[in-house]
Tab-separated table of C-alpha atoms and ligand atoms in Angstrom:
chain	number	residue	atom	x	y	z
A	1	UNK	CA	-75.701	-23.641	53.261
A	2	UNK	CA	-77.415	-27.329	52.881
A	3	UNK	CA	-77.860	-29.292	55.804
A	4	UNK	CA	-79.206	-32.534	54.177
A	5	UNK	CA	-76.775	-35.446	53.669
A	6	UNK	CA	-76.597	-37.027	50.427
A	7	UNK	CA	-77.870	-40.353	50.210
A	8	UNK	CA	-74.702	-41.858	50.139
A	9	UNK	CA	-74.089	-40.171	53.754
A	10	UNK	CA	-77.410	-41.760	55.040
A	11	UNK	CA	-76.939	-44.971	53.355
A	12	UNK	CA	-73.690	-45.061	55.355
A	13	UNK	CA	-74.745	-43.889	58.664
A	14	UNK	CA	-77.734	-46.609	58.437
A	15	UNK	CA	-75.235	-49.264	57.691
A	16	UNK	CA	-73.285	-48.284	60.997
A	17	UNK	CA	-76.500	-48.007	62.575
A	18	UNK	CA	-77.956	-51.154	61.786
A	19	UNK	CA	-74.556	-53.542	63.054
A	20	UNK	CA	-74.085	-50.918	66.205
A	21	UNK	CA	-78.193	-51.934	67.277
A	22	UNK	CA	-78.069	-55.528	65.861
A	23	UNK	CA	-74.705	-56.848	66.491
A	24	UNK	CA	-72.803	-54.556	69.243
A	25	UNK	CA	-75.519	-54.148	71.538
A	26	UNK	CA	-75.537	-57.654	72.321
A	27	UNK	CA	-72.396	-58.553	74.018
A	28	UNK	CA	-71.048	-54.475	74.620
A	29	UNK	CA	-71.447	-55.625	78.300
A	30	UNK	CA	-70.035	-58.659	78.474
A	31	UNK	CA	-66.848	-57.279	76.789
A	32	UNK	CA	-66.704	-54.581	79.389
A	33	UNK	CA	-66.829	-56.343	81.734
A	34	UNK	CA	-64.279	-59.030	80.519
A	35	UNK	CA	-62.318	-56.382	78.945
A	36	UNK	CA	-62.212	-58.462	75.875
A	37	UNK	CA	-61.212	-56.810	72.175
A	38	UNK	CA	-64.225	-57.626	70.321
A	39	UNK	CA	-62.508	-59.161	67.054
A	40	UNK	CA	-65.255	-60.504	65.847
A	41	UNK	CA	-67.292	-57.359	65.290
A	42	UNK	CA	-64.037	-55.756	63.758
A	43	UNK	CA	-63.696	-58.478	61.638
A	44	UNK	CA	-67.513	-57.964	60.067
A	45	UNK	CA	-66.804	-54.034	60.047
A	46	UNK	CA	-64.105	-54.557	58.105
A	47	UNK	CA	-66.037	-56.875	55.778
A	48	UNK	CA	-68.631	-54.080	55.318
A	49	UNK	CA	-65.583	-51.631	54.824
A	50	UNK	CA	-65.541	-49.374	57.828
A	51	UNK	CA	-61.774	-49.931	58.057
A	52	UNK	CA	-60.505	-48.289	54.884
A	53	UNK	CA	-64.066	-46.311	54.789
A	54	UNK	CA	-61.837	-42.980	54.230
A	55	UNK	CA	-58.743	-44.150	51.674
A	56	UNK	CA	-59.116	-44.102	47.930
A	57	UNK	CA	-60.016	-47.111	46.337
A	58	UNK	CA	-57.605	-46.748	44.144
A	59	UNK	CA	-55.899	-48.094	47.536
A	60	UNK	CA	-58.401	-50.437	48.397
A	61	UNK	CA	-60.638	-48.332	50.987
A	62	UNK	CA	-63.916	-47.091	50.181
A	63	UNK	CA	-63.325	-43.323	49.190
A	64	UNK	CA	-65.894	-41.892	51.099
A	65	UNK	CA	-66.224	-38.718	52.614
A	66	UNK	CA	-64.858	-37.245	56.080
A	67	UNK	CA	-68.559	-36.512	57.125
A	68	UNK	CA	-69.694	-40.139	56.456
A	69	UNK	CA	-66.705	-41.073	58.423
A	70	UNK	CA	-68.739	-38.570	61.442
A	71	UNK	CA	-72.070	-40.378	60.917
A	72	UNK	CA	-70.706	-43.897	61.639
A	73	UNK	CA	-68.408	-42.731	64.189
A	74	UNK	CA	-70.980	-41.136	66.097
A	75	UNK	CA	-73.798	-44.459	65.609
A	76	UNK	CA	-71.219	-46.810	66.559
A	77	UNK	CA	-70.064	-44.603	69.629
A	78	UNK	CA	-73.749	-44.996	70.323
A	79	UNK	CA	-73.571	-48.271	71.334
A	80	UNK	CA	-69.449	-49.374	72.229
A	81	UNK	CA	-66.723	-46.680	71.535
A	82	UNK	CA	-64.210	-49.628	72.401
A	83	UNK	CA	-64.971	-50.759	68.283
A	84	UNK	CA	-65.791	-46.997	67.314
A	85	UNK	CA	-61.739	-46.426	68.559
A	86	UNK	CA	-60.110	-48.943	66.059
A	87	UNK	CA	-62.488	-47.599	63.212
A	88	UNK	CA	-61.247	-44.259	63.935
A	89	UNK	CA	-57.501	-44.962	65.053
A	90	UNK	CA	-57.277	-46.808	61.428
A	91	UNK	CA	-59.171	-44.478	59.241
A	92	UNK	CA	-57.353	-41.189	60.473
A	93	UNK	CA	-54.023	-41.992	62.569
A	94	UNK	CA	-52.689	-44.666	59.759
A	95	UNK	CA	-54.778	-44.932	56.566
A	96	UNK	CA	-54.719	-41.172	55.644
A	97	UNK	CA	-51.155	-40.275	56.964
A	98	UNK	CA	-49.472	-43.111	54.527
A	99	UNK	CA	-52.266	-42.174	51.766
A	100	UNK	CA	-51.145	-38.481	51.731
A	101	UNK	CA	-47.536	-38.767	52.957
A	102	UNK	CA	-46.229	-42.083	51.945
A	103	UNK	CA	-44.560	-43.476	48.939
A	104	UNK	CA	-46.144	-45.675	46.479
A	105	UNK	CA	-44.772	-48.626	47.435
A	106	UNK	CA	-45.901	-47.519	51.155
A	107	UNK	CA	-48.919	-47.469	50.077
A	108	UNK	CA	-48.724	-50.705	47.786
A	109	UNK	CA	-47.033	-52.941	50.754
A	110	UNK	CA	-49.033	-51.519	53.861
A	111	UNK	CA	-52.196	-48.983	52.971
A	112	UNK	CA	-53.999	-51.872	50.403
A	113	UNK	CA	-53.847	-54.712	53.241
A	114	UNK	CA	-55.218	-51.524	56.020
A	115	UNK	CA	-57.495	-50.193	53.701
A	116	UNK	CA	-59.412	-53.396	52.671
A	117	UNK	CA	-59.496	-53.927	56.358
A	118	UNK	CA	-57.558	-57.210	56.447
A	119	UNK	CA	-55.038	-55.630	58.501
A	120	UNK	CA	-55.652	-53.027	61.355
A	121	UNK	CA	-53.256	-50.487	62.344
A	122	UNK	CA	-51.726	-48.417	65.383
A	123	UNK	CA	-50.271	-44.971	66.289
A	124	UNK	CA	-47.731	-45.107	68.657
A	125	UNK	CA	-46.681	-41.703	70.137
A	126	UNK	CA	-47.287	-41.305	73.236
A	127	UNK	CA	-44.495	-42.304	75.803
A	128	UNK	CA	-44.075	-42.800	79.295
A	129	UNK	CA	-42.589	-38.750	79.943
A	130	UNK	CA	-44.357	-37.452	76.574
A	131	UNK	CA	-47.933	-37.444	76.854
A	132	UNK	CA	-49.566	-34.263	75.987
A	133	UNK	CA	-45.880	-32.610	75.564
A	134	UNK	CA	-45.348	-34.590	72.091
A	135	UNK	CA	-42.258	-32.980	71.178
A	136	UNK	CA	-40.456	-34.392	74.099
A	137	UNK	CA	-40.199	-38.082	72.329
A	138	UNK	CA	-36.982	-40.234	73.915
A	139	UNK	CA	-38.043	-43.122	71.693
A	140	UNK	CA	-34.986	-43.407	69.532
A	141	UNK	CA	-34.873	-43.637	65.860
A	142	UNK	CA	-31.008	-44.098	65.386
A	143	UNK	CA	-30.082	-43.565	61.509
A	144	UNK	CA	-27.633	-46.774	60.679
A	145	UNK	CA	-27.123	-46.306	57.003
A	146	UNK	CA	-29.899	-48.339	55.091
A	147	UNK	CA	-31.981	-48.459	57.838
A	148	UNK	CA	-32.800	-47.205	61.782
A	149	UNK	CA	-32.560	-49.054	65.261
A	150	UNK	CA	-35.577	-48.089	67.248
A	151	UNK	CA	-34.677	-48.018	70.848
A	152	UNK	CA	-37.125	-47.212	73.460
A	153	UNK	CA	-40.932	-47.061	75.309
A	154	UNK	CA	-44.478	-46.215	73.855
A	155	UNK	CA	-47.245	-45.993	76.380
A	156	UNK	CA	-51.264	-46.208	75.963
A	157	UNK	CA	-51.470	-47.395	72.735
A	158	UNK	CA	-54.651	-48.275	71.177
A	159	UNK	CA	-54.936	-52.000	69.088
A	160	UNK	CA	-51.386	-52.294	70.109
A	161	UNK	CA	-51.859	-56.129	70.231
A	162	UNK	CA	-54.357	-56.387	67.534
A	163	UNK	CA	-52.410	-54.037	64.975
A	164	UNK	CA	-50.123	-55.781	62.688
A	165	UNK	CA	-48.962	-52.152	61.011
A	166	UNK	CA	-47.941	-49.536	63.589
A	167	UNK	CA	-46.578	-46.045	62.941
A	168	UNK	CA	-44.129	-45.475	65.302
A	169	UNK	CA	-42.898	-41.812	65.821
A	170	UNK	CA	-39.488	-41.238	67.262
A	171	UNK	CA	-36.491	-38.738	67.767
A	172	UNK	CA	-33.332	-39.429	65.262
A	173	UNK	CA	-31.517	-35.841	66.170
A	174	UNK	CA	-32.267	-34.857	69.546
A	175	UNK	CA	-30.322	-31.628	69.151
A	176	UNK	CA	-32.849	-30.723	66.597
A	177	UNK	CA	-35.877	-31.092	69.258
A	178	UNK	CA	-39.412	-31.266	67.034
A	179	UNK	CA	-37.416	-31.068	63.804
A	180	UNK	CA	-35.334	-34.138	64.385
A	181	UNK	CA	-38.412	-36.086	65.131
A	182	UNK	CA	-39.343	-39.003	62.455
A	183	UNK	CA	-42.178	-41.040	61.688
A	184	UNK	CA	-41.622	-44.791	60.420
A	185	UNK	CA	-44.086	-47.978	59.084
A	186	UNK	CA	-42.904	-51.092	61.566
A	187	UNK	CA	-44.100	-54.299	61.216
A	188	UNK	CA	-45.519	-55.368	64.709
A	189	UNK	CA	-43.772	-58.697	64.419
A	190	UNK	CA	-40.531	-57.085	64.157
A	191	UNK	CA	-37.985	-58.775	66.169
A	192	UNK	CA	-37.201	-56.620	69.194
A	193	UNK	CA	-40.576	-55.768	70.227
A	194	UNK	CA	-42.943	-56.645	72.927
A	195	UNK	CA	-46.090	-55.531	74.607
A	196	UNK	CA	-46.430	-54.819	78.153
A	197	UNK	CA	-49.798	-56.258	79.683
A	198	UNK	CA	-53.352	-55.378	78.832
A	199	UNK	CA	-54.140	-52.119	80.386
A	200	UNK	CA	-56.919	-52.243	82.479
A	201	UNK	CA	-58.807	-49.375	82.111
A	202	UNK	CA	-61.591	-48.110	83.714
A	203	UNK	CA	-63.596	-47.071	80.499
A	204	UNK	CA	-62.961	-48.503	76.836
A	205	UNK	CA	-62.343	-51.458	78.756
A	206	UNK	CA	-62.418	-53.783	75.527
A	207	UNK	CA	-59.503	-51.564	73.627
A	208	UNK	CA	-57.208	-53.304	73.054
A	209	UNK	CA	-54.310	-51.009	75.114
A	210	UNK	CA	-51.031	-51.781	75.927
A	211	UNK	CA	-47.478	-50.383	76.387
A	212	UNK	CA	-45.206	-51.270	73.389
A	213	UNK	CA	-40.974	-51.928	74.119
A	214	UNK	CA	-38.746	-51.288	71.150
A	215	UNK	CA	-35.179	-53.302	71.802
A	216	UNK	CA	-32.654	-52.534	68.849
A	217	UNK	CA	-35.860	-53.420	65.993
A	218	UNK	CA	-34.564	-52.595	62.700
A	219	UNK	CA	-36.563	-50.304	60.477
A	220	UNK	CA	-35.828	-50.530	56.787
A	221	UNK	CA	-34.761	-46.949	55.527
A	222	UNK	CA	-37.802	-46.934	53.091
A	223	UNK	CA	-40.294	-47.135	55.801
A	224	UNK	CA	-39.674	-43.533	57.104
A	225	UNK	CA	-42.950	-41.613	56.240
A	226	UNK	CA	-41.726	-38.586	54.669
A	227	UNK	CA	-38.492	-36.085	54.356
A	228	UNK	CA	-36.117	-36.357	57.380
A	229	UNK	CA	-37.120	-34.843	60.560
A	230	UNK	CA	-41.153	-34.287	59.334
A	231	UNK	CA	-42.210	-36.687	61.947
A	232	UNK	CA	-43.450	-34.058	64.474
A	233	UNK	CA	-45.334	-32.199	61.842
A	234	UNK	CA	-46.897	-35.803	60.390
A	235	UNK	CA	-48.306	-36.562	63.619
A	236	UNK	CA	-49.502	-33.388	64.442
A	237	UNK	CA	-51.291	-33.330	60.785
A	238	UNK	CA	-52.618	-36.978	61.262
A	239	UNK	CA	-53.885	-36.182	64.714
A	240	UNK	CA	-55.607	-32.637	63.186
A	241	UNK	CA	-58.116	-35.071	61.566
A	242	UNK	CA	-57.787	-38.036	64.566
A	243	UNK	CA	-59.390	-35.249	66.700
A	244	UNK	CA	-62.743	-34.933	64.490
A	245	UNK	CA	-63.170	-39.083	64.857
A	246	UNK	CA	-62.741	-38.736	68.654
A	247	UNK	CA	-65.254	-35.654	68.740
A	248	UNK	CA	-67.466	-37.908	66.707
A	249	UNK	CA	-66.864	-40.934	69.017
A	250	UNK	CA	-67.736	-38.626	71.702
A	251	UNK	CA	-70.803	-37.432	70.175
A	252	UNK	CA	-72.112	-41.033	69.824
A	253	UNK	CA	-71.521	-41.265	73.497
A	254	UNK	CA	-73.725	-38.055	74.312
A	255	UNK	CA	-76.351	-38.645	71.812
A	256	UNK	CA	-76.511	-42.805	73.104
A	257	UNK	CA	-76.579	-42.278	76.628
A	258	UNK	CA	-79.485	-39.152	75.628
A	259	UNK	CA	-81.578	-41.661	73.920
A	260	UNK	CA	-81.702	-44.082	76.618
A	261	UNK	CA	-82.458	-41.271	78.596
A	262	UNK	CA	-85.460	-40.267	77.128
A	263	UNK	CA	-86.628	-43.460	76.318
A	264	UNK	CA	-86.587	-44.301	80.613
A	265	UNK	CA	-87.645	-41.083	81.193
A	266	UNK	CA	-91.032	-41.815	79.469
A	267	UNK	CA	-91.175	-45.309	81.202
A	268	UNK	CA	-90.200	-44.904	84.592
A	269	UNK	CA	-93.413	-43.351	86.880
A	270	UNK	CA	-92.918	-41.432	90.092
A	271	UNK	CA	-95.347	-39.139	91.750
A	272	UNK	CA	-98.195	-40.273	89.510
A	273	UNK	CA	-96.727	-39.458	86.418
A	274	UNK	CA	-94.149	-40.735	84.093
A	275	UNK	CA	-90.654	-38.906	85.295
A	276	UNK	CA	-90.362	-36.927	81.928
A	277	UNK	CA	-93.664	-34.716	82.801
A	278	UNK	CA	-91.914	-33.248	85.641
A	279	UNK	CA	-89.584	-30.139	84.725
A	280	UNK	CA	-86.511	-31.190	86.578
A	281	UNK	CA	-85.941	-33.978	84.448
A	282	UNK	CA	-87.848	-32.538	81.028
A	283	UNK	CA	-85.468	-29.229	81.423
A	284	UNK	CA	-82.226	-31.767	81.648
A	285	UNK	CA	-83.598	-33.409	78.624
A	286	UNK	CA	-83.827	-30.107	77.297
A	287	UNK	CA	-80.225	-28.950	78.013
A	288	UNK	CA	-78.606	-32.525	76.628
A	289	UNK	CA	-80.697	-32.280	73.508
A	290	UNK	CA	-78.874	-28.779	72.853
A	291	UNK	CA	-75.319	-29.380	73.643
A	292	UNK	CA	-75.640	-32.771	71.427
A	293	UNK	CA	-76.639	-30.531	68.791
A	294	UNK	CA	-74.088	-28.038	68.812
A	295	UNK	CA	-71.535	-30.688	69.273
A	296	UNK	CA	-72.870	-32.532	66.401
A	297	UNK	CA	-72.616	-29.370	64.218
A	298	UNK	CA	-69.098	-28.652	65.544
A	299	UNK	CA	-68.253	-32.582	64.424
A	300	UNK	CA	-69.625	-32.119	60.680
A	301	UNK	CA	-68.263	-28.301	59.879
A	302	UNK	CA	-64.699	-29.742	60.661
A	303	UNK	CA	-65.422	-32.974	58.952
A	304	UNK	CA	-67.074	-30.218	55.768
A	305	UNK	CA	-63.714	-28.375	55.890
A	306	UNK	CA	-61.737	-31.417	55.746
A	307	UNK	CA	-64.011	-32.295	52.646
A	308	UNK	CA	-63.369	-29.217	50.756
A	309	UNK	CA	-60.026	-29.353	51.441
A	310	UNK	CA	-60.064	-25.864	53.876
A	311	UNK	CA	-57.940	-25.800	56.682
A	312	UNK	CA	-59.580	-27.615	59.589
A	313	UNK	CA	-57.171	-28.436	62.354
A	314	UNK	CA	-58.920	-25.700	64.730
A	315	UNK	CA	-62.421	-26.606	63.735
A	316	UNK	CA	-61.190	-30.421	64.880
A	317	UNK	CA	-59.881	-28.907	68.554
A	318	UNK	CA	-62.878	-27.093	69.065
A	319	UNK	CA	-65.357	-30.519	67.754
A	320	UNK	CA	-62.938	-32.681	70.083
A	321	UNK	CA	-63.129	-30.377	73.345
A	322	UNK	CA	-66.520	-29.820	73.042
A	323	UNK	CA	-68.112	-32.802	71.936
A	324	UNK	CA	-65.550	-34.489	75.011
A	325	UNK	CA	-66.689	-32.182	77.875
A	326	UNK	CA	-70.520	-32.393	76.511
A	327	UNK	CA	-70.081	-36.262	76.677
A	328	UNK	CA	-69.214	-36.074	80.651
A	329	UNK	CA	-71.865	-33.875	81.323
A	330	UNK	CA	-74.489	-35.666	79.073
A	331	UNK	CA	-74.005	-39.019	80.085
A	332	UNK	CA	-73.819	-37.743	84.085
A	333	UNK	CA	-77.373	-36.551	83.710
A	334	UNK	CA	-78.452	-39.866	81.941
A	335	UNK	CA	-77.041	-41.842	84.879
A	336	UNK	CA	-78.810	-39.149	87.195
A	337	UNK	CA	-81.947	-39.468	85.202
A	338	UNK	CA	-81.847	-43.401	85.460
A	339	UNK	CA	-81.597	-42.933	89.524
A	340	UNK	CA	-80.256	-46.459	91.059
A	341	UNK	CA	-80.803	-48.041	87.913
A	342	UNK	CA	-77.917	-45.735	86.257
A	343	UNK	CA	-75.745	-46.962	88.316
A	344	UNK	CA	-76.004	-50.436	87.766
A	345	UNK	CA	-74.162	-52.392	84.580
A	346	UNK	CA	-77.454	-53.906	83.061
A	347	UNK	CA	-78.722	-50.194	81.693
A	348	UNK	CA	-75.384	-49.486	79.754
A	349	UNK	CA	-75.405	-45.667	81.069
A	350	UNK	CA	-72.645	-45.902	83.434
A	351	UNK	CA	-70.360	-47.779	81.065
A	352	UNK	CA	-71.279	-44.740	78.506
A	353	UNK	CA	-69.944	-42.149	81.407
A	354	UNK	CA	-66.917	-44.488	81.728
A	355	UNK	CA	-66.252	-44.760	78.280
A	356	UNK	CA	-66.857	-40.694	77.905
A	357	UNK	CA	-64.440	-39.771	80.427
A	358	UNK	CA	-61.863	-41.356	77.784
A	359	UNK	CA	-62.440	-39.041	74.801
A	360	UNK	CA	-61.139	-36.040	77.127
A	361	UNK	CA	-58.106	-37.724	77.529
A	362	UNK	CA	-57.067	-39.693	74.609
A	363	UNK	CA	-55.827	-37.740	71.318
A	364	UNK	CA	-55.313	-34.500	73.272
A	365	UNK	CA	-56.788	-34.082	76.485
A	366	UNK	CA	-59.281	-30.773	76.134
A	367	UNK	CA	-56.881	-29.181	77.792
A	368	UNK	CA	-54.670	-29.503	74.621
A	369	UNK	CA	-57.042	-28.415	72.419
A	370	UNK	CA	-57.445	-25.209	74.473
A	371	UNK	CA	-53.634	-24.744	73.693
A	372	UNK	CA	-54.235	-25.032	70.336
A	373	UNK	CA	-57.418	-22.946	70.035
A	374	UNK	CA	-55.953	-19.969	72.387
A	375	UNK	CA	-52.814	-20.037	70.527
A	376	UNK	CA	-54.394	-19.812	67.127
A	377	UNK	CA	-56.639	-16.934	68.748
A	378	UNK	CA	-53.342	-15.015	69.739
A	379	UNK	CA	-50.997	-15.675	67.091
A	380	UNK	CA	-50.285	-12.748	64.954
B	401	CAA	N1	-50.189	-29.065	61.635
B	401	CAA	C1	-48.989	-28.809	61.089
B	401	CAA	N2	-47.929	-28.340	61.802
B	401	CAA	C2	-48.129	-28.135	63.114
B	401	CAA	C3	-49.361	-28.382	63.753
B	401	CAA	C4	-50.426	-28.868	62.953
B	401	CAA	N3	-51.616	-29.130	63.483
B	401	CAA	N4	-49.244	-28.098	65.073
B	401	CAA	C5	-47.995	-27.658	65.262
B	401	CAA	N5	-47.312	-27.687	64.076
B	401	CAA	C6	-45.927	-27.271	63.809
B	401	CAA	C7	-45.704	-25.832	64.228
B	401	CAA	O1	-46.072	-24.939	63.194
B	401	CAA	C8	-44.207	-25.818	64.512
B	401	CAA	O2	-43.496	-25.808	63.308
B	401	CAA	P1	-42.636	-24.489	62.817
B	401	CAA	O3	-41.712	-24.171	63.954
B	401	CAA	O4	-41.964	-24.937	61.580
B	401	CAA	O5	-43.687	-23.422	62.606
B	401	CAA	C9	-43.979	-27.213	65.105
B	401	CAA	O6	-45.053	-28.035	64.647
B	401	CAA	C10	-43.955	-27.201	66.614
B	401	CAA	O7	-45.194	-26.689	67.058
B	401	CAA	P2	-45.446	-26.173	68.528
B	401	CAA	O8	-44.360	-25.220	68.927
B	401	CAA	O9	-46.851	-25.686	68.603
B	401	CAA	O10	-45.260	-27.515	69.368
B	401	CAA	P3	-45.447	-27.802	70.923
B	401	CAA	O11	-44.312	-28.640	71.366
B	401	CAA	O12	-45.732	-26.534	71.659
B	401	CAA	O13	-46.729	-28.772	70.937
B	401	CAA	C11	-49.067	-29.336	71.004
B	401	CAA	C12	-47.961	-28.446	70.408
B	401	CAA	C13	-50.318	-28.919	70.250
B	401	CAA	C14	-49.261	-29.111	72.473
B	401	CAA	C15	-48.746	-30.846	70.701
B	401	CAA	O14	-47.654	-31.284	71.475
B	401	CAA	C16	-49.917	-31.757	70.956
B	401	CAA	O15	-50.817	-31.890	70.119
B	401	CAA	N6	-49.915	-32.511	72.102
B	401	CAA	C17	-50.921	-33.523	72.347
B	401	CAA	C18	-50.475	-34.849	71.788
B	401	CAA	C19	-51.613	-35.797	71.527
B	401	CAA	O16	-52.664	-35.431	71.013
B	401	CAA	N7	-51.395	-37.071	71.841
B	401	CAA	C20	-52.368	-38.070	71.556
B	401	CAA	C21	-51.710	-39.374	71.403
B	401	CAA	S1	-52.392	-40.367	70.126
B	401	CAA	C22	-53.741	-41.134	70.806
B	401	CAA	O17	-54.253	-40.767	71.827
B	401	CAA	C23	-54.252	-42.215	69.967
B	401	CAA	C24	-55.205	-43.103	70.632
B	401	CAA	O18	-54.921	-43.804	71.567
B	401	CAA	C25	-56.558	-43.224	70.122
């Protein structure tokens, strides 16, 4: 077993490293606060290639590896998850799904522009009554001949506004139930569809989230991703490796809020010492240092298994519901560790608890995962 990343891998995660210290740091408050999608930043991380960092280049992205993908999750999570989201969302929801399941000219017309980053994607599947129950989709993807008229609601969708390319998944034969479920490429400027407002959130807060309405759009026939009726099983596939970018995101999270932790804890003075030498806060040191380790090792053996092409869809649950719940508890402690200080804007920590809470929810809530864990555990 080697535990040393090649230098490609550390030439990567310094590159994400470098902008998320630099460049994000500087205005991650400000676009809290203002709740503002911070294009610019996506905009140079696409330039560097972070977009299409996964894809073949053969499509335009930069071929690398699913554990590079971890390392530059987890630096830019460091600093903002609300960039570390669209980096991920476009990487594993869209890019791979259309690289592995689409059709050349799929990939010609819509994976080159995503890849190269000049276009950024979305993955709209949840719905106002199908949230964690993803089966129960009312979103309708009526089959018209030569092509299908969408009809209905998505809910909490991530770069909703900023996407031009979404991939919209949606019920053609509700008799069928999961099997009549399909997944389609639509063009966001599609006539027929509109955003509801800008979600404010109480982490993330610069995500760009929003509801999407569907009104009789027209979806060419070759955009379905896919045979007819594999839409339940695509996005169930495509979220099996969504899950180890939000365990990664989550990890940056942890392992951010830890370092500012530390660093304050060998700062601040109380009692006549600095606050580290006394063993209620060196033991909570202790403790976060550990679970940010095993979650970091949970994030890279399902990111190795997706690399050597194993199956890794329960590795990614257990990195996701780990790495999530370790986040709350990690970044709790660094507020608690920063005193009144924690709980003010200027020390980041309390928009890193926000921002934690998230990666429980989003992608499948831990919760979910436990489903999917338990019934792996059981089957058989
Ligand atoms: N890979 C391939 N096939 C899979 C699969 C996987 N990972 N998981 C299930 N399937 C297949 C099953 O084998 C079954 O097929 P067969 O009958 O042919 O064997 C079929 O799919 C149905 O499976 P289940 O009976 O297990 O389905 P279910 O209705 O009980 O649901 C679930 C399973 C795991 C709970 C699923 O609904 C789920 O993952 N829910 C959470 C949804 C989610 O993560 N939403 C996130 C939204 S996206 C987002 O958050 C993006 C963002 O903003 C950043």
């Amino acid at each position: 077993m080697n535990f040393e990343f090649t230098e490609e891998q550390k030439m990567i995660q310094q590159a994400a490293k470098d902008y998320a210290q630099r460049e994000l740091i500087k205005d991650a408050i400000e676009r809290d606060e203002k709740a503002e999608f911070p294009a610019k930043h996506i905009k140079n991380l696409a330039g560097l290639g972070f977009l299409g960092m996964m894809t073949d280049p053969k499509y335009g992205g930069g071929g690398m590896d699913a554990i590079s993908y971890v390392l530059a999750i987890e630096e830019l999570s460091k600093v903002d998850s609300s960039v570390s989201v669209v980096v991920s969302v476009c990487n594993s929801l869209v890019n791979w799904g259309i690289e592995i399941y689409g059709t050349e000219e799929q990939k010609e017309k819509y994976l080159k522009p995503l890849a190269r980053g000049e276009k950024i994607g979305a993955f709209l599947l949840s719905e106002p009554e199908a949230g964690s129950d993803a089966s129960s989709q009312r979103t309708m993807a009526e089959d018209k001949g030569d092509y299908y008229l969408l009809n209905g609601t998505k809910n909490w969708i991530s770069n909703a506004n900023s996407a031009s390319t979404y991939v919209v998944i949606a019920q053609t034969y509700p008799e069928k139930k999961y099997r009549g479920i399909n997944a389609f490429i639509v063009e966001k400027d599609s006539p027929g569809i509109s955003l509801g407002k800008h979600e404010d959130k109480m982490g993330m807060r610069s995500s760009d989230t929003h509801s999407v309405m569907f009104t009789d759009v027209k979806v060419p026939k070759e955009n379905r991703i896919g045979e007819d009726g594999f839409g339940f099983k695509y996005a169930m596939k495509v979220l099996d490796g969504g899950r180890i970018g939000i365990a990664a995101q989550a990890l940056g999270i942890a392992s951010g809020a830890f370092d500012l932790a530390l660093k304050y804890s060998k700062e601040r003075k109380a009692f006549g010492t600095e606050i580290c030498n006394h063993q209620a806060i060196a033991f909570k040191l202790s403790d976060m240092a550990v679970k940010i380790e095993a979650a970091r090792f949970f994030c890279l053996k399902a990111a190795w298994l997706k690399d050597n092409n194993m199956p890794y869809g329960i590795a990614s649950a257990m990195a996701k519901q780990y790495s999530a719940d370790i986040a709350m508890e990690v970044t709790t402690e660094a507020v608690q560790i920063h005193g009144g200080y924690g709980y003010v804007k200027e020390y980041h920590v309390e928009r890193l608890m926000r921002d934690a809470k998230l990666t429980q929810i989003y992608e499948g809530t831990s919760e979910i995962q436990k489903i999917v864990i338990s019934r792996s555990l059981l089957k058989d």
